Amino acid sequence: MSCYTPCRPCQPCGPTPLANSCNEPCVRQGQDSTVIIEPSPVVVTLPGPILSSFPQNTVVGSST
């Protein structure tokens, strides 16, 4: 975390590999902007023919 000192208020540390470790304190300083990731509602749409063929197959199988 030697990069923490030169990375004052969210300034880019440069193309050095330490830039990744320097981005952590910079991001933590900017906690005012909170990003809330809400899970989108997952709608599973089953094709009609497969749904309607299931009860038909069971009815045909039980009536045989």
XYZ file of C-alpha atoms in Angstrom:
64
model
C 0.000 0.000 0.000
C 2.862 2.338 -0.699
C 0.685 3.762 -3.445
C -1.874 4.981 -0.901
C 0.137 8.115 -0.146
C 0.497 9.432 -3.740
C -3.096 8.559 -4.501
C -4.642 11.426 -2.588
C -8.177 12.440 -3.627
C -8.860 9.856 -6.305
C -6.054 10.851 -8.625
C -4.840 8.202 -11.081
C -1.647 6.608 -9.844
C -0.345 5.919 -13.311
C 0.098 2.811 -15.452
C 2.033 1.001 -12.714
C 0.695 -2.337 -11.401
C 0.223 -0.621 -8.033
C -2.655 1.326 -9.570
C -5.009 -1.505 -8.675
C -4.140 -1.336 -4.991
C -4.296 2.443 -5.135
C -7.812 2.456 -6.528
C -9.127 0.802 -3.382
C -8.587 3.742 -0.987
C -9.721 6.160 -3.670
C -12.971 4.317 -4.142
C -13.528 4.124 -0.406
C -13.115 7.872 -0.095
C -15.933 8.445 -2.564
C -18.595 6.708 -0.504
C -21.006 9.580 -1.148
C -22.004 8.016 -4.442
C -23.503 4.665 -3.517
C -24.244 2.217 -6.289
C -27.109 -0.110 -5.453
C -27.301 -3.147 -7.699
C -30.814 -4.524 -7.542
C -31.440 -7.962 -8.993
C -33.702 -7.676 -11.973
C -36.844 -9.814 -11.840
C -36.153 -13.054 -13.636
C -39.066 -14.133 -15.777
C -38.729 -17.655 -17.099
C -40.975 -17.993 -20.118
C -41.577 -21.571 -21.127
C -42.639 -22.187 -24.698
C -46.364 -22.863 -25.054
C -46.182 -26.138 -26.985
C -43.984 -27.797 -24.355
C -46.253 -26.676 -21.522
C -49.437 -27.780 -23.263
C -47.922 -31.057 -24.454
C -47.029 -32.102 -20.908
C -50.601 -32.440 -19.609
C -51.707 -33.961 -22.905
C -49.004 -36.627 -22.702
C -49.957 -37.526 -19.150
C -53.647 -37.682 -20.027
C -52.951 -39.823 -23.088
C -50.615 -42.036 -21.079
C -53.127 -42.560 -18.274
C -56.047 -43.227 -20.620
C -54.128 -45.914 -22.541
